[in-house]
mmCIF file of C-alpha atoms in Angstrom:
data_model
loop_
_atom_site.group_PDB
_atom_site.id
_atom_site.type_symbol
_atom_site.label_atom_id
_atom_site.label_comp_id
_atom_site.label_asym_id
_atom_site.label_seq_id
_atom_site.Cartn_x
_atom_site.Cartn_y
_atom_site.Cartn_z
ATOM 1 C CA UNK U 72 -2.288 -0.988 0.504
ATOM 2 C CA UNK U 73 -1.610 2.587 1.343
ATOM 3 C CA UNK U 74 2.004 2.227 2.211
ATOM 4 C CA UNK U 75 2.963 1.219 -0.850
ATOM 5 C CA UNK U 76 1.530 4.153 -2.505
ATOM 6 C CA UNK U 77 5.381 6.083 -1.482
ATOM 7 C CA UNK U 78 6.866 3.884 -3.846
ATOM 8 C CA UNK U 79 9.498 2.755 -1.348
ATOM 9 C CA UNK U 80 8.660 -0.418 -0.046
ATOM 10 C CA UNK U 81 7.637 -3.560 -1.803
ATOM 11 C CA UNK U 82 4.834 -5.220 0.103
ATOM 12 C CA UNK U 83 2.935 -8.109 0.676
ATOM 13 C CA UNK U 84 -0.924 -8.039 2.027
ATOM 14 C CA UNK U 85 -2.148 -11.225 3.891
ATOM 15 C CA UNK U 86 -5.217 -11.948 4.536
ATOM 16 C CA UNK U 87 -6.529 -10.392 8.126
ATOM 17 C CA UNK U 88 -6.652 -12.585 10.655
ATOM 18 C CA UNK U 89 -10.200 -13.697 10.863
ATOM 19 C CA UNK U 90 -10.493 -14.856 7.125
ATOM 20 C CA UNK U 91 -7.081 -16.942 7.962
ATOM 21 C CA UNK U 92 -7.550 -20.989 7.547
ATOM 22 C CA UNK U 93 -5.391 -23.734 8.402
ATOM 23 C CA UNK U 94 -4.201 -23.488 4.782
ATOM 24 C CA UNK U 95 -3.095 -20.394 4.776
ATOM 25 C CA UNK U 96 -0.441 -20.663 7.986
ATOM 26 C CA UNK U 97 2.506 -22.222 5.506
ATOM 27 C CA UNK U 98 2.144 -19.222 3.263
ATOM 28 C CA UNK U 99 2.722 -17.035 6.464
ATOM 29 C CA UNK U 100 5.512 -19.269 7.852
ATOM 30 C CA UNK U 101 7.164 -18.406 4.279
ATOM 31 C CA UNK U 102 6.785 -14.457 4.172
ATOM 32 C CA UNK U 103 8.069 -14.814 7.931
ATOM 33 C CA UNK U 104 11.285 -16.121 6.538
ATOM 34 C CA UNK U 105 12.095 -13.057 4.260
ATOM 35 C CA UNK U 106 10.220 -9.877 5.412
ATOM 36 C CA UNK U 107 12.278 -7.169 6.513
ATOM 37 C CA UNK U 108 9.574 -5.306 8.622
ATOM 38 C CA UNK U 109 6.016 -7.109 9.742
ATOM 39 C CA UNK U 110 3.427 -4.283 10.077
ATOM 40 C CA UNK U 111 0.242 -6.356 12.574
ATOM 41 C CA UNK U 112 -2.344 -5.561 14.821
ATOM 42 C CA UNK U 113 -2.799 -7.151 18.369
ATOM 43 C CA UNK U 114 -3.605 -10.682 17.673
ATOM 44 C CA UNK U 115 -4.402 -13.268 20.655
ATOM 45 C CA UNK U 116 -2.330 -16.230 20.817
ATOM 46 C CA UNK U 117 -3.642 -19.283 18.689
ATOM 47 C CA UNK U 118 -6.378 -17.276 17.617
ATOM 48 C CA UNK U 119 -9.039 -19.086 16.470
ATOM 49 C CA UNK U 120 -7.648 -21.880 16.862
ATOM 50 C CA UNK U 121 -4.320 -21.339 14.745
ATOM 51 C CA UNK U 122 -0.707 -19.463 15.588
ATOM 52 C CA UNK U 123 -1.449 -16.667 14.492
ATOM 53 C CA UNK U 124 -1.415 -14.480 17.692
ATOM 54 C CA UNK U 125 0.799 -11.578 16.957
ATOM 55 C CA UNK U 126 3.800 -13.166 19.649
ATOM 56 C CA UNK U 127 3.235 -16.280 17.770
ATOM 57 C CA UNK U 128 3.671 -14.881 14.249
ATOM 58 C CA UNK U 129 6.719 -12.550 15.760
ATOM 59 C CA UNK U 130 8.648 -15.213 17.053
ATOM 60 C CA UNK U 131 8.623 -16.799 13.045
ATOM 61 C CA UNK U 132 10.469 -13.960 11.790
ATOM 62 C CA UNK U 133 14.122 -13.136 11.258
ATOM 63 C CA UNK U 134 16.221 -11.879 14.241
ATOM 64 C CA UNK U 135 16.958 -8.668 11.637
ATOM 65 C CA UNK U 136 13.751 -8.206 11.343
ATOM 66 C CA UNK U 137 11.534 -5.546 12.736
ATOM 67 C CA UNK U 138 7.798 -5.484 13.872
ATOM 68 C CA UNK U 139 5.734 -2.333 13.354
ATOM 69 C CA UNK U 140 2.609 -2.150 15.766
ATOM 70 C CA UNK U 141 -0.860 -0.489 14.552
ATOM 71 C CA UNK U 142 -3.723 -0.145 16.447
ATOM 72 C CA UNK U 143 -6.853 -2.698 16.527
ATOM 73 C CA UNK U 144 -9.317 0.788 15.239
ATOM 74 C CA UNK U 145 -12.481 1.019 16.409
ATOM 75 C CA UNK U 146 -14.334 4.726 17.049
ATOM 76 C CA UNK U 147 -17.713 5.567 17.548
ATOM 77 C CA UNK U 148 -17.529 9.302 16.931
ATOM 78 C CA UNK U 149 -19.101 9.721 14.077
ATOM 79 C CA UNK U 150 -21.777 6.576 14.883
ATOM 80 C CA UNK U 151 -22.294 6.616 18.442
ATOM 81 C CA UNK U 152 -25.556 3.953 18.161
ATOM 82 C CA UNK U 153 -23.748 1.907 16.099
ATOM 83 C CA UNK U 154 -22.750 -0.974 17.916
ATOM 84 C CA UNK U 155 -21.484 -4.753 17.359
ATOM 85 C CA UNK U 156 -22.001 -7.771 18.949
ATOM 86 C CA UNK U 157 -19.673 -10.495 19.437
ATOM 87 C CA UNK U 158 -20.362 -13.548 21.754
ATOM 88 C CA UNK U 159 -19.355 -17.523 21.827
ATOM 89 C CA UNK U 160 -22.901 -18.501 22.172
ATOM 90 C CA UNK U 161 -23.819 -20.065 19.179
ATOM 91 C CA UNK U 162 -27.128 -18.245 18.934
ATOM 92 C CA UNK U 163 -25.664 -14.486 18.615
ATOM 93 C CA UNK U 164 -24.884 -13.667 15.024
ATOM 94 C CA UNK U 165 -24.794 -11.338 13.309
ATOM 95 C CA UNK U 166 -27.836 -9.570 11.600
ATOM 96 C CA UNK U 167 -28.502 -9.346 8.262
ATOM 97 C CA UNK U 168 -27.312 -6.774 5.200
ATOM 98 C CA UNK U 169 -25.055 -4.989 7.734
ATOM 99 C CA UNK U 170 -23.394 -6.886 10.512
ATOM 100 C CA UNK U 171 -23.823 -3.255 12.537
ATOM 101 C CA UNK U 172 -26.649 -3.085 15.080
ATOM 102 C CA UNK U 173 -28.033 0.158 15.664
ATOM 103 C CA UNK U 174 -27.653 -0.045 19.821
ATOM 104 C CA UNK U 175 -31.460 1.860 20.012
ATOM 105 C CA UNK U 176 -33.393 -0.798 17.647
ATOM 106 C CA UNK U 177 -31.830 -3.241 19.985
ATOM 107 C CA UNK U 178 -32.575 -0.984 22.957
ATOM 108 C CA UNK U 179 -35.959 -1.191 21.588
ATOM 109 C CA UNK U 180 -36.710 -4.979 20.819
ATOM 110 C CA UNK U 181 -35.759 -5.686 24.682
ATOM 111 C CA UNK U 182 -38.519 -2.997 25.825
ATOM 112 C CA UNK U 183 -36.004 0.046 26.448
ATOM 113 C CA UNK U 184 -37.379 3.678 25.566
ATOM 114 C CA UNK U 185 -35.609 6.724 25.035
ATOM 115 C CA UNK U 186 -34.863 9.314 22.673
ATOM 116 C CA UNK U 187 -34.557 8.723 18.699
ATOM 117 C CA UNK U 188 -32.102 11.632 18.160
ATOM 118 C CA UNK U 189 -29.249 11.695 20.529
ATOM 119 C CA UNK U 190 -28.848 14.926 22.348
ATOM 120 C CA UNK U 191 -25.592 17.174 21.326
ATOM 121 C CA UNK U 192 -24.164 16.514 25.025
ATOM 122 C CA UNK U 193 -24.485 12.366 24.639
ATOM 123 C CA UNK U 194 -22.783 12.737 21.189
ATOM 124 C CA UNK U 195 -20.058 14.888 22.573
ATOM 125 C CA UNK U 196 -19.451 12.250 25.848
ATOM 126 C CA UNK U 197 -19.629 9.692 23.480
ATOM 127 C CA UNK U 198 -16.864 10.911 21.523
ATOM 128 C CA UNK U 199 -14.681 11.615 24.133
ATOM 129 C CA UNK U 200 -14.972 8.316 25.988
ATOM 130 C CA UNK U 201 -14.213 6.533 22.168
ATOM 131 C CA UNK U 202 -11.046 8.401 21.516
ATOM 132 C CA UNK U 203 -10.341 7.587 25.361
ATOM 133 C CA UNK U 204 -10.311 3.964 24.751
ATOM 134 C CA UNK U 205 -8.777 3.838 21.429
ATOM 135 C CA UNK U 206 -5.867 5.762 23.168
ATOM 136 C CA UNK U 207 -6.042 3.013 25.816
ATOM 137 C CA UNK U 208 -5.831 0.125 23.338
ATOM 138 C CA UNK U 209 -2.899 2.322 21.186
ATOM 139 C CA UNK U 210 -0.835 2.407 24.984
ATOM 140 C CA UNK U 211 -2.002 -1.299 25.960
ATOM 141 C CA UNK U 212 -0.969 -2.471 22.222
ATOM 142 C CA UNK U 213 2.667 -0.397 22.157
ATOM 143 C CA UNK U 214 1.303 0.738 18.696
ATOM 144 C CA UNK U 215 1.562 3.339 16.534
ATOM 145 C CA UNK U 216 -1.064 6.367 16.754
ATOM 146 C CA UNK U 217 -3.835 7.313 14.847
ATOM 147 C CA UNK U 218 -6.307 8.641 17.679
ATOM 148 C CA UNK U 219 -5.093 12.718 17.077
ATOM 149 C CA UNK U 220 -6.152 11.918 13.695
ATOM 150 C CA UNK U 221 -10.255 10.971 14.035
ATOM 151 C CA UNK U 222 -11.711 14.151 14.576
ATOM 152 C CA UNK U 223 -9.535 16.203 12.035
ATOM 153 C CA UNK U 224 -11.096 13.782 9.793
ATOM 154 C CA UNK U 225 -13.941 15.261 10.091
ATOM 155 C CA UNK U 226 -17.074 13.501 8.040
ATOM 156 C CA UNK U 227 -14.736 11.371 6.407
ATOM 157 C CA UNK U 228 -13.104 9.825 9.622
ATOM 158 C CA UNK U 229 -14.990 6.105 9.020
ATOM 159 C CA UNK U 230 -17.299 4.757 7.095
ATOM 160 C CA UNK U 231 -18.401 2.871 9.917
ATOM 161 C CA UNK U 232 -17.299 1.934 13.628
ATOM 162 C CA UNK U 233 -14.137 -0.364 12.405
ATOM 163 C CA UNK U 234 -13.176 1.132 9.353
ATOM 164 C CA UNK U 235 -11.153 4.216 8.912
ATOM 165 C CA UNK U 236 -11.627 6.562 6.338
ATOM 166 C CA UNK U 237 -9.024 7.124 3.582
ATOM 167 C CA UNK U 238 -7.640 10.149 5.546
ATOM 168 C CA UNK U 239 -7.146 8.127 8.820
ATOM 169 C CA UNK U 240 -5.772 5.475 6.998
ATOM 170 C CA UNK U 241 -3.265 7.456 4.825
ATOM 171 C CA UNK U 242 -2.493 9.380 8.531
ATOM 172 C CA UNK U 243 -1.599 5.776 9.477
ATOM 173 C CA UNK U 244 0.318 4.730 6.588
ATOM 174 C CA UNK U 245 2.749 7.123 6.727
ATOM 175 C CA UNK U 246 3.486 6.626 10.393
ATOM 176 C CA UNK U 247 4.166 3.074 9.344
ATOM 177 C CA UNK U 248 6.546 3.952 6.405
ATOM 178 C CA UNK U 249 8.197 6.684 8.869
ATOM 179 C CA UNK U 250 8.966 3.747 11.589
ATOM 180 C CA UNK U 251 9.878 1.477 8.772
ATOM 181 C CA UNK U 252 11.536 2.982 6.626
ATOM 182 C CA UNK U 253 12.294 6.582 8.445
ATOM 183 C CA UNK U 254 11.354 10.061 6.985
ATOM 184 C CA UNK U 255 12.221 11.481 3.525
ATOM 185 C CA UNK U 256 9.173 9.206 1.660
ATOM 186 C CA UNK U 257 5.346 9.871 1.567
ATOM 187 C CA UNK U 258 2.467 8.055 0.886
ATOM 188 C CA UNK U 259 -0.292 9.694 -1.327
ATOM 189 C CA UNK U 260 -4.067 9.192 -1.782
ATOM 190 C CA UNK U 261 -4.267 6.095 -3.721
ATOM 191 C CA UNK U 262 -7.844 7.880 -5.936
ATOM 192 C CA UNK U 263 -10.295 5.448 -4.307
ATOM 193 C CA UNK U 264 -12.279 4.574 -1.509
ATOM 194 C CA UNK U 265 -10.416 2.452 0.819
ATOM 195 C CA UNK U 266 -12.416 0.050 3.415
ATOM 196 C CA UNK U 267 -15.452 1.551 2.085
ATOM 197 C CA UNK U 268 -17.402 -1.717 1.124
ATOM 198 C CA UNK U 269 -19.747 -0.911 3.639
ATOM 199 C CA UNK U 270 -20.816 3.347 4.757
ATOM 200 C CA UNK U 271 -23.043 4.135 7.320
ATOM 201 C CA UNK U 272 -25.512 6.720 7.377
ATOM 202 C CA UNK U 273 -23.600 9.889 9.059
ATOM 203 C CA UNK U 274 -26.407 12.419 10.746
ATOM 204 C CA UNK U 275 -25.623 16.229 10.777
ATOM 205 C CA UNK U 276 -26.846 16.198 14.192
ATOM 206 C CA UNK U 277 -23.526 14.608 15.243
ATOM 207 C CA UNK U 278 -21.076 16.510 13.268
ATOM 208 C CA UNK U 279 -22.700 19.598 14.277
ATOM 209 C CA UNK U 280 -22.837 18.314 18.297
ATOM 210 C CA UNK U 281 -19.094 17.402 17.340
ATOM 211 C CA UNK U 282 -18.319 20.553 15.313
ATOM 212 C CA UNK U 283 -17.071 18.681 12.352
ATOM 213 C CA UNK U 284 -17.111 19.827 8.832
ATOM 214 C CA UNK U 285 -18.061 17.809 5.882
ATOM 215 C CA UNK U 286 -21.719 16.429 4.519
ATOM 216 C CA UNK U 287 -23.911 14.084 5.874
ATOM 217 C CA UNK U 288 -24.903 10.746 4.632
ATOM 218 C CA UNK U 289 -28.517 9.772 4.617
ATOM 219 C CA UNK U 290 -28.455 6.242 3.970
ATOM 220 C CA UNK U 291 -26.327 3.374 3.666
ATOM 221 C CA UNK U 292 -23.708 1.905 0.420
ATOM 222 C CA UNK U 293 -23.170 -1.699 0.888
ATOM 223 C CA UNK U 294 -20.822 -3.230 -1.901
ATOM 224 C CA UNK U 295 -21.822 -0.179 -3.991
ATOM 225 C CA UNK U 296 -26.027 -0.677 -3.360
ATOM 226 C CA UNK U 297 -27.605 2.310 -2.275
ATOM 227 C CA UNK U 298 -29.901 1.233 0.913
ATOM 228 C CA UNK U 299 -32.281 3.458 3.315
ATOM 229 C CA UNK U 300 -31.653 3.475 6.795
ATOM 230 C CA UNK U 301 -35.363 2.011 7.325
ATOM 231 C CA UNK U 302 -34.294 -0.573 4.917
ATOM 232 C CA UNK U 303 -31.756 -1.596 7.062
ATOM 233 C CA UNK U 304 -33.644 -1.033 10.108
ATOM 234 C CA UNK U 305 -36.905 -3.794 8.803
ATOM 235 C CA UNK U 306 -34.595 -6.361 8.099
ATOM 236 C CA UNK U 307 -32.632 -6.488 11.880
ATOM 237 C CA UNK U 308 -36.273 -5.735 13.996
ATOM 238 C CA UNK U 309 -37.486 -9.113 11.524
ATOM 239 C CA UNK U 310 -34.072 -10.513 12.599
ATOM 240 C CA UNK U 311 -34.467 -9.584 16.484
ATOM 241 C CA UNK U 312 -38.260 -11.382 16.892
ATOM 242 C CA UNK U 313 -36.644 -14.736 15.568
ATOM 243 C CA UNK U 314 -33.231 -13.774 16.714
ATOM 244 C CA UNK U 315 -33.981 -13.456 20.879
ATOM 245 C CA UNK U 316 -30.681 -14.572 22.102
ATOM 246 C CA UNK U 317 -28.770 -11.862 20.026
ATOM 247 C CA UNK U 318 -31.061 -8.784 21.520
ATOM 248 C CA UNK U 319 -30.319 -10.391 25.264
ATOM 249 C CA UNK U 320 -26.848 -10.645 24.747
ATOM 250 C CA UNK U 321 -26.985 -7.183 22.893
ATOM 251 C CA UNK U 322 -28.602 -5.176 25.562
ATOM 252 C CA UNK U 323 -26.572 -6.999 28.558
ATOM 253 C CA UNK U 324 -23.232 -5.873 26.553
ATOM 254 C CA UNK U 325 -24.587 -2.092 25.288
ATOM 255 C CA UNK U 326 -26.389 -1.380 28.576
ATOM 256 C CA UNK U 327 -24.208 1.494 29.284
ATOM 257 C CA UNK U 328 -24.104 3.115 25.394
ATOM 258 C CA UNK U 329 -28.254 2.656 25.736
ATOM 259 C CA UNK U 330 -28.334 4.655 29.370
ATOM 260 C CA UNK U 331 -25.563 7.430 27.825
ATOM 261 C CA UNK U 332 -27.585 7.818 24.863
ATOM 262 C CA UNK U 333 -30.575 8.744 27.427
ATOM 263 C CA UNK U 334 -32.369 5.204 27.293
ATOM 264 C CA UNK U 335 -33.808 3.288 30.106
ATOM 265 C CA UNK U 336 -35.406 -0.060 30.372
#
């Protein structure tokens, strides 16, 4: 965890909220009744069908102690095809090797056309209507910030749509130890890739549209597996022609990304 990098704080890391089971809610209940400071996203009450909502979870802890807010991330800056899909029909998952659909494969199993390489002025709207939003959700939330920090990120910003890069996350960290703990203490770069299970392919199209520095990526790393993009790309078009409900639901959901990105049905 990159807060405890500062050597200041002694922490505990719980599981995020979507891996939680029913078994691990007394283990949570426990923390509760010692932590000094609760660092959470936005959480929905009985998510999933426990109480694990962030009010829920809040409302367990001491009167003493404090909650720290940090944003749900999600930026499509550096990706702005890359899309996901989330729905409660049972016949939208997610696609193979990557749960990331590239919104122009999908754009293209539903019968949309349009251009393979974004043009500089898409990438740049793109960009400015994701930091937009994730400065919505930041207000909405009452978090902590993080959206000044995406673009000076450059290249390594995120590895993909929902996972920060170590410089955004360090950015992030020390807010948190600065709320918790107040100033005087820093975090520092822990010497490895953090949240970076899974990198995207980063096109110097879109740093250069963007004017970011750092290198593109040509292909993909999943769980340390080098993969091509076309790779990638076979397995979720084989996916889509047995998969129809997921490229309906896609398309109805992305309709807007497809028709900034210069696609049309």
């Amino acid at each position: 965890m990159a807060v405890g990098t500062a050597g200041a704080v002694d922490s505990v890391r719980m599981p995020p909220a979507h891996e939680l089971t029913a078994d691990d809610v007394p283990h949570l209940e426990r923390v509760l009744r010692w932590v000094d400071v609760l660092v959470v996203q936005a959480v929905r009450d009985d998510y999933r069908g426990l109480p694990v909502g962030t009010a829920q979870v809040a409302a367990g802890m001491r009167p003493q102690a404090r909650l720290v807010r940090v944003p749900n991330y999600f930026s499509t800056v550096l990706y702005p095809e890359q899309v996901l899909v989330r729905h409660d029909d049972p016949g939208v998952a997610d696609p193979p090797v990557v749960p990331y659909h590239d919104v122009r494969r999908l754009g293209r199993a539903a019968g949309w056309s349009g251009p393979e390489e974004a043009p500089a002025a898409a990438v740049r709207d793109a960009a400015r209507a994701s930091l937009a939003e994730l400065r919505r959700r930041e207000q909405e939330q009452r978090s902590l910030v993080v959206s000044d920090v995406v673009l000076e990120a450059g290249s390594r910003g995120g590895w993909t749509v929902d996972h920060p890069g170590n410089p955004v996350l360090l950015a992030l960290a020390q807010r948190v130890l600065d709320e918790a703990v107040g100033p005087g203490t820093a975090v520092h770069d822990p010497g490895r890739v953090l949240l970076g299970s899974v990198r995207s392919p980063l096109r110097g199209s879109v740093l250069e549209a963007l004017g970011l520095g750092g290198d593109p990526r040509p292909g993909w790393v999943v769980d340390g597996r080098e993969l091509t993009d076309e790779e990638v790309g076979a397995a979720h078009q084989e996916f889509y022609a047995t998969h129809p409900r997921v490229v309906e639901v896609g398309v109805a959901k992305k309709a807007q990304v497809l028709r900034g990105l210069g696609w049309t049905p």
